[in-house]
XYZ file of C-alpha atoms in Angstrom:
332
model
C -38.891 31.462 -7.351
C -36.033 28.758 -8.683
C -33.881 31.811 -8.274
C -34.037 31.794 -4.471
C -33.295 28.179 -4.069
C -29.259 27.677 -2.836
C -27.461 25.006 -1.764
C -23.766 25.017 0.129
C -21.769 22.829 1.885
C -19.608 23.440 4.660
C -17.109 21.105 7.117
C -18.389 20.312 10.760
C -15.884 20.252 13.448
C -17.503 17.241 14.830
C -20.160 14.837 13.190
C -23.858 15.878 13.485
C -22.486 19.493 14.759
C -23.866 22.257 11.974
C -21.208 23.871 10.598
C -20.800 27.722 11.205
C -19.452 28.711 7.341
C -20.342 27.435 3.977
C -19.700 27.445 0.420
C -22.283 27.945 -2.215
C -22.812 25.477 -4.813
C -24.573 26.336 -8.088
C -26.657 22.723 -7.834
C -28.830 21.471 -10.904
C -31.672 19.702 -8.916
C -33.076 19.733 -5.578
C -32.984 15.502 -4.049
C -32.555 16.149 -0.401
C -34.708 13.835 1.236
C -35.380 12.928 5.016
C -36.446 9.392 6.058
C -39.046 8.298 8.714
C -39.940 5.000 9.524
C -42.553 3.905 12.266
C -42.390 1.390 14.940
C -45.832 -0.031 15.261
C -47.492 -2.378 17.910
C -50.751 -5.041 17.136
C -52.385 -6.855 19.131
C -55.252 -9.274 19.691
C -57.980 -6.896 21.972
C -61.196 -6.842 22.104
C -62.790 -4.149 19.437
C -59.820 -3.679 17.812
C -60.624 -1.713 14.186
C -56.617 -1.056 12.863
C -53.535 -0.436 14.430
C -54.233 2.386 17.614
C -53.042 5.626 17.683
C -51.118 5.493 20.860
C -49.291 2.483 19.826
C -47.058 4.139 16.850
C -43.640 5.802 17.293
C -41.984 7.981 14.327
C -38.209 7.249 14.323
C -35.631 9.808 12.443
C -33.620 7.741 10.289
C -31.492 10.889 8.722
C -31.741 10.694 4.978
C -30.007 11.286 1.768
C -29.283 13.972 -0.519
C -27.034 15.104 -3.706
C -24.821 17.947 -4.826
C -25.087 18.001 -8.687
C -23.221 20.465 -10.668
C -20.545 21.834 -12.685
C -16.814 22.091 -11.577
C -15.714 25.553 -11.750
C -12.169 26.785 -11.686
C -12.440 28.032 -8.409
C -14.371 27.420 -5.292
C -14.376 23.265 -5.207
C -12.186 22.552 -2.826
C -14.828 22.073 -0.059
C -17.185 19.293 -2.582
C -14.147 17.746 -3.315
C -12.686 17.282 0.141
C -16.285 15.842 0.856
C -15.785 13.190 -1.654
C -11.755 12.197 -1.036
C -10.106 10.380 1.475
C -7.052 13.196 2.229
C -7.249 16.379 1.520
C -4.267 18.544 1.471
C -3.627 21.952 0.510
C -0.494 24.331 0.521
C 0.298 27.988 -0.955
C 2.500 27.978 -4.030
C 2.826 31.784 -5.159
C -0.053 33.151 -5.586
C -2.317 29.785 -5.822
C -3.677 27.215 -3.583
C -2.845 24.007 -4.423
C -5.315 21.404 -2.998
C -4.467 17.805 -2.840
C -7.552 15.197 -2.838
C -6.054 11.528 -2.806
C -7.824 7.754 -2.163
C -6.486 5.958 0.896
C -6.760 2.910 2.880
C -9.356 4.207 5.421
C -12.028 7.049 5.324
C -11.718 10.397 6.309
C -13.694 10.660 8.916
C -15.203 13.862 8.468
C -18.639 14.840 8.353
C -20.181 18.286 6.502
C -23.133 20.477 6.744
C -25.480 20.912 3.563
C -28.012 23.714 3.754
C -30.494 23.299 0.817
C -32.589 26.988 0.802
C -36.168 26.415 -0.863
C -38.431 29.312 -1.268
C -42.033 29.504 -0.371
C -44.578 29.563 -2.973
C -46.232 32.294 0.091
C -42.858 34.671 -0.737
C -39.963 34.233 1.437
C -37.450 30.983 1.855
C -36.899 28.016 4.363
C -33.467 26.666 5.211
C -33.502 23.057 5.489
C -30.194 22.144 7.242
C -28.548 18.598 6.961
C -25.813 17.786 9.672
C -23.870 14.453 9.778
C -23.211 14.398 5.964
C -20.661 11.895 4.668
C -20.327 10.853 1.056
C -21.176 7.857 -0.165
C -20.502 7.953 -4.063
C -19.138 10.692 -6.414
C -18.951 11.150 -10.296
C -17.089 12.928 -12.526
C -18.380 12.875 -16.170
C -17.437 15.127 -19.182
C -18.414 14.893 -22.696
C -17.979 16.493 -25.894
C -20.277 19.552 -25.912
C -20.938 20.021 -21.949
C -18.952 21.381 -18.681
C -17.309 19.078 -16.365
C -19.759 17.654 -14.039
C -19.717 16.322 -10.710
C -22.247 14.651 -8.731
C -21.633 14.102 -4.673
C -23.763 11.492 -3.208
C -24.385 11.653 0.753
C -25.906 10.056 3.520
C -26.980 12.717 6.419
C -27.649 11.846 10.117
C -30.511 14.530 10.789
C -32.212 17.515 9.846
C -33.700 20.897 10.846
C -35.629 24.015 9.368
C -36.445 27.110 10.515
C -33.172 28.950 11.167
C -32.270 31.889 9.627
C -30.303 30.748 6.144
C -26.702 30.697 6.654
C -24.536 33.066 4.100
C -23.040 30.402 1.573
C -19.731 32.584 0.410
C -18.506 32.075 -3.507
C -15.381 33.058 -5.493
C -15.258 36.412 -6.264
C -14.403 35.280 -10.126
C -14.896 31.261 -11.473
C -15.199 29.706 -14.788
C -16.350 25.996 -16.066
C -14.218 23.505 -16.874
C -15.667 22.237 -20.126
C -14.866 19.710 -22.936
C -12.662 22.615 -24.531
C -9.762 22.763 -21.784
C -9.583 19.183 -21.148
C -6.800 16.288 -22.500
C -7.232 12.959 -21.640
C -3.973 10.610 -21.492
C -2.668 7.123 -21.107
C 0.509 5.583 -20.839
C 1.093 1.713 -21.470
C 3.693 -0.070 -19.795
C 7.112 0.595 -19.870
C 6.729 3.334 -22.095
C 8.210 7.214 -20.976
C 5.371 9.644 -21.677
C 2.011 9.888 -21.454
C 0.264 9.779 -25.026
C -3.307 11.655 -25.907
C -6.586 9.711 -26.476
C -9.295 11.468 -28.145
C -12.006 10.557 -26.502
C -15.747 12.435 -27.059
C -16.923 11.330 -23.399
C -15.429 10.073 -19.986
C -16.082 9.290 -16.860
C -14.886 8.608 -12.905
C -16.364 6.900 -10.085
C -16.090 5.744 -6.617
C -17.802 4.317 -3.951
C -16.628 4.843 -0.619
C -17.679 1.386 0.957
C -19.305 3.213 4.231
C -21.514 1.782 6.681
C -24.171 4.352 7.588
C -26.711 2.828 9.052
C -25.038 2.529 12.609
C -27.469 2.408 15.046
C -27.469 1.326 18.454
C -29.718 0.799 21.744
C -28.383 3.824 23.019
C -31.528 5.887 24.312
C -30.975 8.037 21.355
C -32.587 7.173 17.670
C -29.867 9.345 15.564
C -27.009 7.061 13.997
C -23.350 7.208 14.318
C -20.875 8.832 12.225
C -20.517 6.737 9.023
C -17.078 4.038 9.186
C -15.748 2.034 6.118
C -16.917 -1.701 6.132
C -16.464 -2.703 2.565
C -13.397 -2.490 0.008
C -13.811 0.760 -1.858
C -14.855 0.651 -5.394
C -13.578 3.457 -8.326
C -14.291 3.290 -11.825
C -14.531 4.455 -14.596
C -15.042 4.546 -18.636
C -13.345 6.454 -21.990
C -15.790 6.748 -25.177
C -13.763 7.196 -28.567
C -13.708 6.712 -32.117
C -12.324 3.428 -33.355
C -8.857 4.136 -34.640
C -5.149 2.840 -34.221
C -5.043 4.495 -30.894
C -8.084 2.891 -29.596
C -7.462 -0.443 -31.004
C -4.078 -0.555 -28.969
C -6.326 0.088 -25.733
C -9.109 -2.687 -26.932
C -5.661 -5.050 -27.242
C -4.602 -4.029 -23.798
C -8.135 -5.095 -22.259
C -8.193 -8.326 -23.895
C -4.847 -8.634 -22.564
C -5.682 -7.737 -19.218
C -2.695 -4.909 -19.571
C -2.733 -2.657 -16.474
C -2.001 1.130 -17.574
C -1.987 4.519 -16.709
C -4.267 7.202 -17.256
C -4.207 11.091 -16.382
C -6.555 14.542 -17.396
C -5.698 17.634 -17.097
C -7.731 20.735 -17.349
C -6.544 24.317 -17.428
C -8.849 26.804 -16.016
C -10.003 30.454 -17.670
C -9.577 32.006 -13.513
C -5.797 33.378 -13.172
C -4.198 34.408 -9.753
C -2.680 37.711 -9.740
C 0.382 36.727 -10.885
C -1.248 35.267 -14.191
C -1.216 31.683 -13.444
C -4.256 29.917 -14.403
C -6.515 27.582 -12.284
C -5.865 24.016 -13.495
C -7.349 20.171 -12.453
C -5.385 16.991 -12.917
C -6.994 13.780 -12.137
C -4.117 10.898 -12.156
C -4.942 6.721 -12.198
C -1.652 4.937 -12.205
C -3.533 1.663 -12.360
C -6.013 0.818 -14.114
C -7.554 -2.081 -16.179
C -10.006 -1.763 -18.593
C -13.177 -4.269 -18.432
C -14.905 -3.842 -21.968
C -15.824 -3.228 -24.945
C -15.550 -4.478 -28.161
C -16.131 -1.916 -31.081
C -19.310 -1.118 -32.677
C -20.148 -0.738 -36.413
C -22.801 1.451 -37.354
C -24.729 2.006 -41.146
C -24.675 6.102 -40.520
C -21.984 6.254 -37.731
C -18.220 5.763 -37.472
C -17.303 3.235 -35.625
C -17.035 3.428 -31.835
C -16.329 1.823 -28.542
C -16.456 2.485 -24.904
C -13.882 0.843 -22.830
C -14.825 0.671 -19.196
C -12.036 0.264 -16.927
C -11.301 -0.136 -13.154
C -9.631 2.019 -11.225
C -6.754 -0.184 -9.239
C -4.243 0.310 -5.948
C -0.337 0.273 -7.624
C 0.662 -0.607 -3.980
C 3.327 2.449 -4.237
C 0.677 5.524 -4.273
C -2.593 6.591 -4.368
C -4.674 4.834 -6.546
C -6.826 8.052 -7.468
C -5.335 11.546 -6.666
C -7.242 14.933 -8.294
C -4.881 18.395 -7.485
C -7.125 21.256 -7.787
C -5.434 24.834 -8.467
C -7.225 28.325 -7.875
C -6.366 31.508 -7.283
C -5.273 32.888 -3.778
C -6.643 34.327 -1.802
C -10.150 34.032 -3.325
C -12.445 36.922 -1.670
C -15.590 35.655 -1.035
C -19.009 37.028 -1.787
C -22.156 35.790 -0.510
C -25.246 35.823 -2.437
């Protein structure tokens, strides 16, 4: 039955208006969830047992929901461009080149997830979220694993019943996994970037939005999400304790702000043989802990959490995302 479940995404020309195409995500859980509260009226009358019947009111308060899975070398661009400020994305050859980057104030756009759930009965219900804005996202890879990304949202509203739409994936697509991936930072003042072996790491952000923006307005739903809070991105590099890492404990105690970049390069080519390829890029960041751990069995560690900062002359956080062009899609 698991086999029948599907979940896509696609962008909404205006917020809480269902989007017409979508791309299929292979998702690792199912945590869509609609929210209903009820306005209720008591009273002192005469025989009263509990609260009446006629004196409750359901209210749709939208709801929440998660896109959990793992970033393939093709196909992407729509999760990411859910979770990014800008998105930007040009021809070069015979690749798309898509451009996701942090900025000053929110997208604005809103997206359309359709989670598919099949019927214990045979058959399968669409359930389909409109108004969806994300909230958080995380990026997290680790020795042993593919690249995984998880896509928080907030969603105005939801129906079921219509016919499913058809989610549309790359023809061809790959993982990103622990094997393709090189993690690098570069201190201040020097030239080049320099390798850190790390065995786990992880990126963060969230958005800052307010979505609860409700009004007396003779209409329950709320308005599309705005940003009301500085946005927040993190995140952390786990490593053996070495030379290399000992320099990067020195540089926290410090309070040294560096530079970090990863780069993946994906098993999908484009015609003309150039492979798919991700490259996430921090030009400030700070790291916020740890010290190094001993261990009687274990070498010893640490995990150095950092902070991802604004340089004030770019983006603080910018991911490019390469795949092959054009990428036929193919539904089911």
């Amino acid at each position: 039955m698991a086999l029948d479940a599907t979940i896509a995404l696609g962008a909404e020309t205006a917020y809480g208006t269902a989007a017409s195409t979508v791309d299929g995500y292979e998702g690792k859980g199912d945590s869509w969830k609609t929210t209903r509260e009820f306005m209720e009226s008591v009273g002192f009358r005469t025989g009263l047992q509990t609260a009446r019947a006629d004196r409750r009111r359901i209210v749709d308060m939208g709801g929440e929901g998660e896109i959990e899975c793992d970033v393939l070398d093709a196909g992407a661009a729509t999760l990411f461009a859910s979770a990014f400020d800008r998105h930007e994305s040009k021809p070069v050859g015979k690749t798309t080149v898509h451009t996701f980057t942090s900025a000053s104030t929110g997208s604005g756009k809103s997206f359309t997830a359709e989670m598919v759930r099949p019927k214990a009965s045979g058959g399968v219900t669409a359930f389909r979220h409109v108004g969806c804005v994300a909230t958080t996202v995380e990026l997290t890879q680790e020795v042993g694993s593919p690249l995984a990304a998880k896509v928080a949202f907030d969603f105005q509203t939801v129906t079921h019943g219509a016919a499913p739409l058809a989610p549309a994936y790359p023809a061809e697509a790959f993982p990103y996994d622990w094997t393709a991936g090189v993690v690098e930072v570069k201190m201040p003042g020097a030239s080049a970037y320099t390798q850190l072996d790390v065995t786990k790491w992880t990126i963060s952000a969230e958005s800052g939005l307010k979505t609860d923006r409700r009004f007396v307005r003779a209409n329950p739903l709320k308005k599309v999400p705005v940003r009301a809070a500085v946005p927040t991105y993190e995140g952390s590099f786990e490593a053996e304790f070495d030379d290399s890492t000992l320099a990067l404990y020195e540089a926290f105690i410090a309070g040294t702000v560096l530079s970090a970049r990863i780069t993946y390069t994906g098993a999908t080519k484009a015609s003309d043989g150039k492979p798919s390829s991700l490259v996430i890029e921090a030009p400030a960041i700070q790291f916020t802990g740890d010290s190094p751990e001993a261990s009687l069995d274990e070498i010893t560690v640490m995990e150095l959490g950092f902070r991802v900062l604004d340089p004030g002359t770019t983006d603080a956080l910018k991911l490019v995302y390469s795949e092959p062009t054009p990428t036929p899609p193919t539904s089911g």
